[in-house]
Short mmCIF file of C-alpha atoms in Angstrom, two decimals:
data_model
loop_
_atom_site.label_atom_id
_atom_site.label_comp_id
_atom_site.label_asym_id
_atom_site.label_seq_id
_atom_site.Cartn_x
_atom_site.Cartn_y
_atom_site.Cartn_z
CA MET R 1 -43.96 40.01 -19.98
CA THR R 2 -44.66 42.94 -22.27
CA THR R 3 -42.50 45.96 -22.97
CA GLN R 4 -45.26 48.43 -23.71
CA ASN R 5 -45.48 49.69 -20.10
CA GLY R 6 -42.05 51.29 -20.40
CA LEU R 7 -41.20 50.49 -16.78
CA HIS R 8 -37.97 51.45 -15.04
CA PHE R 9 -37.16 49.14 -12.13
CA LEU R 10 -34.73 50.05 -9.36
CA LEU R 11 -33.45 46.93 -7.58
CA ILE R 12 -31.58 47.49 -4.33
CA ALA R 13 -29.51 44.68 -2.81
CA CYS R 14 -27.62 44.31 0.44
CA PRO R 15 -23.87 43.93 -0.34
CA ALA R 16 -23.65 40.19 0.40
CA GLN R 17 -23.29 37.30 -2.05
CA GLY R 18 -26.53 35.64 -1.00
CA HIS R 19 -28.43 38.91 -1.51
CA ILE R 20 -26.79 40.04 -4.75
CA ASN R 21 -27.11 36.73 -6.65
CA PRO R 22 -30.91 36.33 -6.78
CA THR R 23 -31.50 40.08 -7.14
CA LEU R 24 -29.06 40.33 -10.04
CA GLN R 25 -30.72 37.32 -11.67
CA LEU R 26 -34.10 39.06 -11.36
CA ALA R 27 -32.56 42.19 -12.89
CA LYS R 28 -31.37 40.19 -15.89
CA CYS R 29 -34.83 38.62 -16.34
CA LEU R 30 -36.50 42.03 -16.33
CA ALA R 31 -33.93 43.50 -18.75
CA ARG R 32 -34.35 40.57 -21.16
CA ALA R 33 -38.09 41.26 -21.11
CA GLY R 34 -37.45 44.77 -22.40
CA HIS R 35 -37.66 46.80 -19.21
CA ASP R 36 -35.09 49.35 -18.05
CA VAL R 37 -33.41 48.16 -14.86
CA THR R 38 -31.05 49.91 -12.49
CA PHE R 39 -29.32 47.55 -10.06
CA ALA R 40 -27.90 49.24 -6.98
CA THR R 41 -25.63 47.99 -4.23
CA THR R 42 -22.48 49.33 -2.59
CA ALA R 43 -19.43 50.43 -4.60
CA ASN R 44 -17.49 47.31 -3.54
CA GLY R 45 -20.32 45.09 -4.74
CA VAL R 46 -20.75 46.83 -8.09
CA ARG R 47 -17.01 46.57 -8.82
CA LEU R 48 -17.26 42.77 -8.70
CA ILE R 49 -20.24 42.48 -11.05
CA ASN R 50 -19.62 41.17 -14.55
CA VAL R 51 -22.73 40.59 -16.65
CA PRO R 52 -23.16 40.04 -20.43
CA THR R 53 -22.81 43.18 -22.53
CA ASN R 54 -25.93 42.27 -24.56
CA LEU R 55 -28.14 43.44 -21.67
CA ASP R 56 -28.10 47.10 -22.67
CA ARG R 57 -31.21 47.89 -20.61
CA LEU R 58 -29.42 46.92 -17.38
CA SER R 59 -27.34 49.60 -15.66
CA PHE R 60 -25.67 49.84 -12.29
CA ALA R 61 -25.57 52.41 -9.51
CA THR R 62 -24.16 52.61 -6.00
CA PHE R 63 -25.43 53.72 -2.63
CA SER R 64 -23.54 54.28 0.59
CA THR R 65 -24.10 52.41 3.85
CA GLY R 66 -21.75 54.49 5.98
CA PHE R 67 -19.28 51.59 5.88
CA ASP R 68 -17.96 51.84 2.34
CA ASP R 69 -14.54 50.51 3.39
CA GLY R 70 -16.14 47.48 5.05
CA VAL R 71 -17.28 46.55 8.54
CA LYS R 72 -14.56 45.82 11.08
CA PRO R 73 -14.91 42.82 13.42
CA SER R 74 -14.71 45.25 16.36
CA ASP R 75 -17.71 47.31 15.15
CA ASP R 76 -20.82 47.02 17.30
CA PRO R 77 -23.42 45.22 15.12
CA ARG R 78 -26.24 47.35 16.54
CA HIS R 79 -24.40 50.54 15.62
CA VAL R 80 -23.71 49.12 12.15
CA ALA R 81 -27.42 48.41 11.63
CA GLU R 82 -28.41 51.92 12.77
CA GLU R 83 -25.85 53.63 10.52
CA PHE R 84 -26.75 51.36 7.62
CA LYS R 85 -30.35 52.53 7.91
CA ARG R 86 -29.56 56.20 8.51
CA VAL R 87 -26.96 56.64 5.76
CA GLY R 88 -28.42 54.07 3.35
CA SER R 89 -31.93 55.52 3.28
CA LYS R 90 -30.59 59.01 2.54
CA SER R 91 -28.25 57.68 -0.15
CA VAL R 92 -31.00 55.68 -1.89
CA TYR R 93 -33.30 58.72 -1.81
CA ASN R 94 -30.57 60.80 -3.47
CA LEU R 95 -30.12 58.08 -6.10
CA ILE R 96 -33.85 58.11 -6.94
CA VAL R 97 -33.83 61.91 -7.25
CA SER R 98 -30.71 61.80 -9.44
CA LEU R 99 -32.23 59.22 -11.80
CA SER R 100 -35.39 61.31 -12.08
CA ASN R 101 -33.35 64.44 -12.87
CA GLN R 102 -31.65 62.48 -15.67
CA GLY R 103 -35.07 61.82 -17.23
CA ARG R 104 -35.14 58.24 -15.95
CA PRO R 105 -37.78 58.28 -13.19
CA ILE R 106 -38.29 55.06 -11.23
CA SER R 107 -41.53 53.18 -11.90
CA LEU R 108 -41.00 50.54 -9.23
CA LEU R 109 -38.45 49.98 -6.50
CA ILE R 110 -37.71 46.44 -5.30
CA TYR R 111 -35.60 45.92 -2.18
CA THR R 112 -34.23 42.82 -0.49
CA LEU R 113 -34.09 41.47 3.03
CA MET R 114 -32.29 43.66 5.60
CA LEU R 115 -33.36 46.84 3.77
CA PRO R 116 -36.88 47.62 5.06
CA TRP R 117 -36.02 51.32 5.13
CA ALA R 118 -35.72 51.30 1.34
CA ALA R 119 -39.33 51.51 1.05
CA ASP R 120 -42.94 50.78 1.33
CA VAL R 121 -43.02 49.59 -2.31
CA ALA R 122 -42.14 46.01 -3.33
CA PHE R 123 -40.14 43.56 -1.27
CA LEU R 124 -38.07 40.72 -2.79
CA CYS R 125 -37.85 37.94 -0.20
CA ILE R 126 -34.55 36.13 -0.74
CA GLN R 127 -35.46 33.58 1.93
CA SER R 128 -38.15 30.92 1.74
CA ALA R 129 -41.87 31.61 2.01
CA ALA R 130 -41.80 29.42 5.13
CA ALA R 131 -39.18 31.66 6.77
CA PHE R 132 -41.17 34.77 5.89
CA ALA R 133 -44.35 33.19 7.27
CA ILE R 134 -42.51 32.40 10.50
CA TYR R 135 -41.33 36.00 10.85
CA HIS R 136 -44.91 37.19 10.35
CA ARG R 137 -46.41 34.80 12.90
CA TYR R 138 -43.59 35.35 15.37
CA PHE R 139 -43.92 39.13 15.47
CA ASP R 140 -47.71 38.85 15.51
CA GLY R 141 -47.27 36.68 18.60
CA CYS R 142 -44.98 39.25 20.21
CA LYS R 143 -47.51 42.01 19.51
CA GLU R 144 -50.42 39.99 20.92
CA GLY R 145 -48.51 38.56 23.91
CA ASP R 146 -47.04 40.13 27.01
CA GLY R 147 -44.16 41.71 25.08
CA LYS R 148 -41.59 39.92 27.22
CA SER R 149 -41.78 36.29 26.14
CA PRO R 150 -41.32 35.73 22.38
CA PRO R 151 -43.02 32.59 21.03
CA SER R 152 -40.92 29.46 21.52
CA CYS R 153 -42.53 27.71 18.56
CA VAL R 154 -44.50 28.65 15.45
CA GLU R 155 -47.30 26.70 13.81
CA LEU R 156 -48.22 27.03 10.13
CA PRO R 157 -51.22 25.12 8.72
CA GLY R 158 -50.20 22.11 6.67
CA LEU R 159 -46.60 22.11 7.93
CA PRO R 160 -44.94 20.41 10.91
CA LEU R 161 -44.53 22.44 14.11
CA PHE R 162 -41.46 24.72 14.03
CA GLN R 163 -39.81 24.47 17.45
CA SER R 164 -37.03 26.72 18.71
CA ARG R 165 -34.29 24.68 16.98
CA ASP R 166 -36.15 25.16 13.68
CA LEU R 167 -36.63 28.94 13.92
CA PRO R 168 -34.37 31.51 12.24
CA THR R 169 -31.60 32.36 14.70
CA PHE R 170 -32.43 36.08 14.48
CA LEU R 171 -35.55 35.27 16.51
CA LEU R 172 -33.79 33.47 19.39
CA PRO R 173 -32.91 35.67 22.40
CA SER R 174 -30.07 33.25 23.20
CA SER R 175 -28.48 33.77 19.77
CA PRO R 176 -25.65 36.27 19.12
CA HIS R 177 -27.60 37.25 15.98
CA TYR R 178 -30.69 38.36 17.93
CA PHE R 179 -29.65 42.00 17.47
CA ALA R 180 -31.04 41.78 13.90
CA ALA R 181 -34.58 40.89 15.07
CA PRO R 182 -35.79 44.55 14.94
CA THR R 183 -34.85 44.76 11.25
CA PHE R 184 -37.02 41.75 10.46
CA GLU R 185 -39.85 43.20 12.53
CA ASP R 186 -39.50 46.43 10.52
CA HIS R 187 -40.21 44.41 7.35
CA ILE R 188 -43.45 43.14 8.85
CA ARG R 189 -44.54 46.56 10.14
CA VAL R 190 -43.83 48.19 6.74
CA LEU R 191 -46.10 45.64 5.09
CA GLU R 192 -48.81 46.19 7.71
CA ARG R 193 -48.93 49.87 6.76
CA ASP R 194 -49.31 49.04 3.07
CA PRO R 195 -52.96 48.85 1.89
CA ASN R 196 -51.94 46.26 -0.73
CA PRO R 197 -48.82 44.50 0.64
CA THR R 198 -46.92 42.45 -1.93
CA VAL R 199 -43.84 40.26 -1.51
CA LEU R 200 -41.91 38.75 -4.41
CA VAL R 201 -40.54 35.38 -3.33
CA ASN R 202 -37.57 33.53 -4.74
CA SER R 203 -39.44 30.23 -4.68
CA PHE R 204 -42.17 28.43 -6.64
CA ASP R 205 -45.78 27.59 -5.90
CA ALA R 206 -45.51 23.80 -5.77
CA LEU R 207 -42.59 23.91 -3.34
CA GLU R 208 -44.18 26.15 -0.71
CA GLU R 209 -47.91 25.92 -1.24
CA HIS R 210 -48.76 25.75 2.48
CA ALA R 211 -46.48 28.58 3.60
CA ILE R 212 -47.77 30.87 0.84
CA LYS R 213 -51.40 30.11 1.75
CA ALA R 214 -50.64 30.73 5.43
CA VAL R 215 -49.43 34.25 4.70
CA ASP R 216 -52.07 35.04 2.06
CA HIS R 217 -55.01 33.86 4.13
CA HIS R 218 -53.95 34.75 7.66
CA ASP R 219 -51.89 37.88 7.17
CA GLY R 220 -53.34 39.41 4.01
CA VAL R 221 -49.96 39.72 2.29
CA LYS R 222 -49.89 38.78 -1.40
CA MET R 223 -46.92 36.52 -2.04
CA ILE R 224 -45.83 36.21 -5.67
CA THR R 225 -43.39 33.41 -6.42
CA ILE R 226 -40.90 34.21 -9.20
CA GLY R 227 -38.17 31.62 -8.62
CA PRO R 228 -35.95 29.78 -8.59
CA LEU R 229 -33.82 32.76 -9.65
CA ILE R 230 -31.00 30.68 -11.14
CA PRO R 231 -28.82 31.52 -14.18
CA SER R 232 -30.82 30.74 -17.31
CA ALA R 233 -28.36 28.17 -18.67
CA PHE R 234 -29.19 25.96 -15.67
CA SER R 235 -32.93 26.61 -15.54
CA ASP R 236 -35.26 27.81 -18.34
CA MET R 237 -32.54 27.93 -21.06
CA SER R 238 -34.02 31.18 -22.44
CA ASP R 239 -30.44 32.52 -22.56
CA PRO R 240 -27.82 29.72 -22.84
CA SER R 241 -25.03 32.30 -22.43
CA ASP R 242 -26.28 33.12 -18.91
CA THR R 243 -24.01 30.66 -17.09
CA SER R 244 -23.38 32.60 -13.87
CA TYR R 245 -25.01 35.14 -11.62
CA GLY R 246 -22.41 37.70 -12.68
CA CYS R 247 -20.92 38.56 -9.30
CA ASP R 248 -18.33 36.78 -7.18
CA LEU R 249 -17.17 38.37 -3.94
CA PHE R 250 -14.31 35.85 -3.82
CA GLN R 251 -11.81 34.75 -6.44
CA SER R 252 -11.70 31.19 -7.72
CA SER R 253 -9.91 29.02 -10.26
CA THR R 254 -11.43 26.22 -12.33
CA ASP R 255 -8.88 23.55 -11.41
CA TYR R 256 -11.56 21.71 -9.45
CA LEU R 257 -13.38 20.92 -12.70
CA SER R 258 -10.59 18.66 -13.95
CA TRP R 259 -10.49 17.00 -10.52
CA LEU R 260 -14.26 16.38 -10.71
CA GLY R 261 -13.86 15.12 -14.24
CA SER R 262 -11.65 12.28 -12.96
CA LYS R 263 -14.37 11.00 -10.59
CA ALA R 264 -17.21 8.56 -11.22
CA ASP R 265 -20.79 9.70 -11.71
CA LYS R 266 -22.57 10.76 -8.49
CA SER R 267 -19.58 9.72 -6.36
CA VAL R 268 -18.42 13.09 -4.96
CA VAL R 269 -19.65 14.84 -1.81
CA TYR R 270 -19.75 18.61 -2.35
CA VAL R 271 -19.40 20.69 0.84
CA SER R 272 -20.02 24.41 1.16
CA PHE R 273 -21.21 26.71 3.95
CA GLY R 274 -21.86 29.78 1.83
CA SER R 275 -20.36 33.23 1.73
CA MET R 276 -21.02 34.43 5.29
CA ALA R 277 -20.83 31.76 8.00
CA ALA R 278 -17.56 30.99 9.78
CA LEU R 279 -16.86 27.48 11.04
CA ARG R 280 -15.62 26.87 14.54
CA ARG R 281 -12.50 24.72 14.57
CA LYS R 282 -14.28 21.88 16.37
CA LEU R 283 -17.09 21.84 13.79
CA PHE R 284 -14.57 21.90 10.95
CA GLU R 285 -12.70 18.94 12.44
CA GLU R 286 -15.84 16.87 13.01
CA ILE R 287 -17.07 17.45 9.46
CA LEU R 288 -13.63 16.65 8.05
CA HIS R 289 -13.33 13.38 9.98
CA GLY R 290 -16.88 12.42 9.08
CA LEU R 291 -16.13 12.94 5.39
CA VAL R 292 -12.88 10.99 5.60
CA GLN R 293 -14.66 8.08 7.30
CA THR R 294 -17.10 7.75 4.39
CA GLY R 295 -14.19 6.93 2.12
CA ARG R 296 -15.91 8.96 -0.59
CA PRO R 297 -14.22 11.76 -2.58
CA TYR R 298 -15.24 15.26 -1.50
CA LEU R 299 -14.89 18.81 -2.80
CA TRP R 300 -15.02 21.37 0.02
CA VAL R 301 -15.24 25.14 -0.43
CA ILE R 302 -13.66 27.06 2.46
CA ARG R 303 -13.31 30.79 1.98
CA PRO R 304 -9.86 32.30 2.58
CA MET R 305 -9.41 34.54 5.62
CA THR R 306 -12.54 33.28 7.37
CA HIS R 307 -12.99 35.17 10.63
CA ASN R 308 -15.88 35.62 13.03
CA LYS R 309 -15.28 37.56 16.22
CA ILE R 310 -18.47 36.24 17.76
CA GLU R 311 -16.95 32.77 17.66
CA GLY R 312 -13.78 33.81 19.46
CA GLU R 313 -10.26 33.90 18.04
CA GLU R 314 -9.28 30.57 19.53
CA ASP R 315 -11.98 28.84 17.48
CA GLU R 316 -11.25 30.35 14.08
CA VAL R 317 -10.27 28.08 11.23
CA VAL R 318 -7.00 29.41 9.84
CA ILE R 319 -7.50 28.84 6.15
CA GLY R 320 -3.89 29.65 5.33
CA ASP R 321 -2.91 26.41 7.06
CA ILE R 322 -5.23 24.43 4.81
CA VAL R 323 -5.35 26.04 1.39
CA LYS R 324 -2.11 26.56 -0.48
CA ASN R 325 -1.93 28.74 -3.56
CA GLY R 326 -5.69 28.82 -4.01
CA VAL R 327 -6.23 25.05 -4.09
CA GLY R 328 -5.29 22.59 -1.37
CA LEU R 329 -5.26 18.84 -0.90
CA ILE R 330 -5.53 17.57 2.68
CA GLY R 331 -2.20 16.06 3.63
CA GLY R 332 -2.17 12.27 3.23
CA LEU R 333 -5.64 12.27 1.64
CA GLU R 334 -4.77 13.44 -1.84
CA ASP R 335 -6.92 10.75 -3.47
CA GLN R 336 -9.99 11.64 -1.44
CA GLY R 337 -10.44 15.34 -0.63
CA LEU R 338 -9.96 18.64 -2.43
CA ILE R 339 -10.37 21.99 -0.65
CA VAL R 340 -10.78 25.17 -2.70
CA PRO R 341 -11.34 28.79 -1.63
CA TRP R 342 -14.35 29.40 -3.91
CA CYS R 343 -16.11 27.96 -6.95
CA SER R 344 -19.06 28.37 -9.29
CA GLN R 345 -21.62 26.47 -7.23
CA VAL R 346 -24.19 26.08 -10.01
CA GLU R 347 -21.47 24.66 -12.23
CA VAL R 348 -20.33 22.22 -9.54
CA LEU R 349 -23.83 21.07 -8.56
CA SER R 350 -24.69 20.42 -12.22
CA HIS R 351 -21.59 18.25 -12.69
CA ARG R 352 -22.26 14.57 -13.28
CA ALA R 353 -19.79 13.56 -10.51
CA ILE R 354 -21.72 15.23 -7.64
CA GLY R 355 -23.86 12.83 -5.61
CA CYS R 356 -24.47 14.71 -2.37
CA PHE R 357 -24.45 18.32 -1.15
CA VAL R 358 -23.41 18.97 2.48
CA THR R 359 -24.81 22.45 2.97
CA HIS R 360 -25.46 25.14 5.56
CA CYS R 361 -28.98 25.30 4.06
CA GLY R 362 -28.82 28.91 2.91
CA TRP R 363 -31.84 29.53 0.67
CA ASN R 364 -29.86 30.11 -2.55
CA SER R 365 -27.98 26.86 -1.97
CA ILE R 366 -31.21 24.95 -1.31
CA LEU R 367 -32.73 26.21 -4.58
CA GLU R 368 -29.57 25.44 -6.54
CA GLY R 369 -29.46 21.94 -5.09
CA LEU R 370 -33.11 21.38 -6.00
CA VAL R 371 -32.74 22.69 -9.57
CA MET R 372 -29.66 20.51 -10.12
CA GLY R 373 -31.32 17.48 -8.52
CA VAL R 374 -28.69 16.90 -5.82
CA PRO R 375 -29.70 15.27 -2.49
CA MET R 376 -28.60 17.20 0.61
CA VAL R 377 -27.19 16.81 4.09
CA GLY R 378 -28.03 19.88 6.15
CA VAL R 379 -25.74 21.42 8.78
CA PRO R 380 -27.58 24.70 9.51
CA LEU R 381 -25.69 27.43 11.36
CA ILE R 382 -27.43 30.84 11.36
CA SER R 383 -30.32 32.90 9.99
CA ASP R 384 -33.11 30.97 8.21
CA GLN R 385 -30.91 27.89 7.76
CA PRO R 386 -32.52 25.80 10.57
CA THR R 387 -35.96 26.43 9.02
CA ASN R 388 -34.73 25.38 5.58
CA ALA R 389 -33.07 22.26 7.01
CA LYS R 390 -36.35 21.18 8.58
CA MET R 391 -38.15 21.61 5.25
CA VAL R 392 -35.41 19.66 3.44
CA GLU R 393 -35.78 16.66 5.74
CA GLU R 394 -39.42 16.61 6.86
CA VAL R 395 -41.42 18.31 4.11
CA TRP R 396 -39.64 17.95 0.77
CA GLN R 397 -37.70 14.85 1.88
CA VAL R 398 -34.72 15.63 -0.35
CA GLY R 399 -32.09 15.05 2.34
CA LEU R 400 -31.25 14.70 6.01
CA ARG R 401 -30.47 17.17 8.77
CA VAL R 402 -27.45 16.35 10.91
CA LYS R 403 -28.47 16.14 14.55
CA GLY R 404 -26.60 18.16 17.15
CA ASN R 405 -26.46 21.59 18.72
CA GLU R 406 -26.06 23.79 15.66
CA GLU R 407 -26.22 27.01 17.69
CA ALA R 408 -23.18 25.85 19.66
CA GLY R 409 -21.48 24.69 16.46
CA ALA R 410 -21.47 21.09 17.67
CA VAL R 411 -22.10 18.09 15.47
CA ASP R 412 -20.58 14.62 15.67
CA ARG R 413 -18.37 13.10 12.97
CA GLU R 414 -20.35 9.85 13.13
CA ASP R 415 -23.57 11.74 12.41
CA ILE R 416 -21.93 13.35 9.38
CA ARG R 417 -20.74 9.97 8.14
CA VAL R 418 -24.10 8.27 8.65
CA CYS R 419 -26.09 11.06 6.95
CA VAL R 420 -23.82 11.07 3.90
CA GLU R 421 -23.93 7.27 3.66
CA VAL R 422 -27.73 7.20 3.94
CA VAL R 423 -28.23 9.91 1.32
CA MET R 424 -25.80 8.30 -1.13
CA GLY R 425 -26.75 4.71 -0.28
CA GLU R 426 -29.61 2.35 -1.09
CA GLU R 427 -33.17 2.12 0.33
CA ARG R 428 -33.68 5.51 2.05
CA GLY R 429 -31.15 7.05 -0.33
CA GLU R 430 -33.16 5.84 -3.32
CA GLU R 431 -36.31 7.44 -1.87
CA ILE R 432 -34.48 10.73 -1.32
CA ARG R 433 -33.10 10.70 -4.87
CA ARG R 434 -36.58 9.98 -6.23
CA ASP R 435 -38.06 12.94 -4.34
CA THR R 436 -35.14 15.14 -5.36
CA LYS R 437 -35.80 14.31 -9.02
CA LYS R 438 -39.49 15.17 -8.55
CA TRP R 439 -38.71 18.62 -7.10
CA MET R 440 -36.08 19.26 -9.77
CA GLU R 441 -38.69 18.70 -12.48
CA LEU R 442 -41.25 20.91 -10.70
CA ALA R 443 -38.67 23.69 -10.21
CA LEU R 444 -37.74 23.69 -13.91
CA GLU R 445 -41.42 23.53 -14.91
CA ALA R 446 -42.12 26.66 -12.81
CA VAL R 447 -39.59 28.84 -14.67
CA MET R 448 -40.36 27.60 -18.18
CA GLU R 449 -42.67 29.65 -20.38
CA GLY R 450 -46.20 29.14 -19.07
CA GLY R 451 -44.94 27.87 -15.70
CA SER R 452 -46.18 29.37 -12.43
CA SER R 453 -43.16 31.57 -11.68
CA HIS R 454 -42.74 32.67 -15.30
CA SER R 455 -46.43 33.64 -15.46
CA ASN R 456 -46.31 35.36 -12.05
CA LEU R 457 -43.40 37.57 -13.09
CA ALA R 458 -45.00 38.33 -16.45
CA GLY R 459 -48.26 39.29 -14.77
CA TYR R 460 -46.56 41.37 -12.11
#
């Protein structure tokens, strides 16, 4: 990437960990290449960002969403989405004008998922190309159909059929998250109005060749892969000091590292369900018992004060009963399980002791697991996670998807046990580890100088 263009990028991210991380990593890549970059999110998000001081071309700004003090569980999600769009679009416009008045006009604005109002310019897809292709086909089907019956399955050339259990939950009328479907449709309609629609994708060509071709050829949208957007110290090594994304919405200690250090190579099951999803009590108990029955050591990240009103108060996991003083050992199982409120996931997944990743299949987690070469057991809950879990098991073959009714939060402890044992065992486990190693090498190749993602970003 050259510096002679003198570009000033404005990157706008939704104030959630899974949105901020890849966008902030892209911001660091652009700043290292000599471009001026302004990264904008809410005031709460900016306060938690801590990036290296040597990136003097990277600056930060805030915009308002109308909910600067946070969203309350009692707030109507539809009202939140409407206010987010109304207040956010005005605030971002004012930010652009202010930067221009300071003599720093914006050359290019890049916005993430959930922010289609930001712009008609360049869209950074923080989900997989497969998920984006499904959104495109799904809303095309709604437009061409009777308008009352959304497609129950989606077919993409070269990939297995995506049935209702494999679709992003935002597209399922039976899902409590269906209220967000119009926002995703807005993304598609914005691109349809663009004479030269372009989507930057946090993925790499070899991983999602068929999904990218499906969108390019059928829908006329140019998809440019620029990922995996992972801290440089764990990927292309262009900046060994870049050991974290630079933003943690939750506090953590590093005590878990000494615990991991006491375990044998590839012996530990790492469990995390990301920064958003809340576990129902029944699901928590089934996963816990399944892990215990494996007899293998496990490190489980459970965020403090996890609440989800959609799930119902009686089903909430009360973290205070589990985690004591930031780090907790399950009573009577001190030699087997460690529960922590948060951790550096890239650091954990790169640790020699980790042999399996039980994951909600959020896209950032999938990419981190691939880059670190860790086989996975998928327990998808919401959003694009069911789609990613299908790809993990059936397409990339780097893990297994736990069977059960994920939408109802129901899986069986025996299924958890069996999946972990298969992934960490012989025969099928060896095949999964071999495929995982293959994708790890391809992921790292993509971000190295001359690789597909490195070249795509340089050419963009």
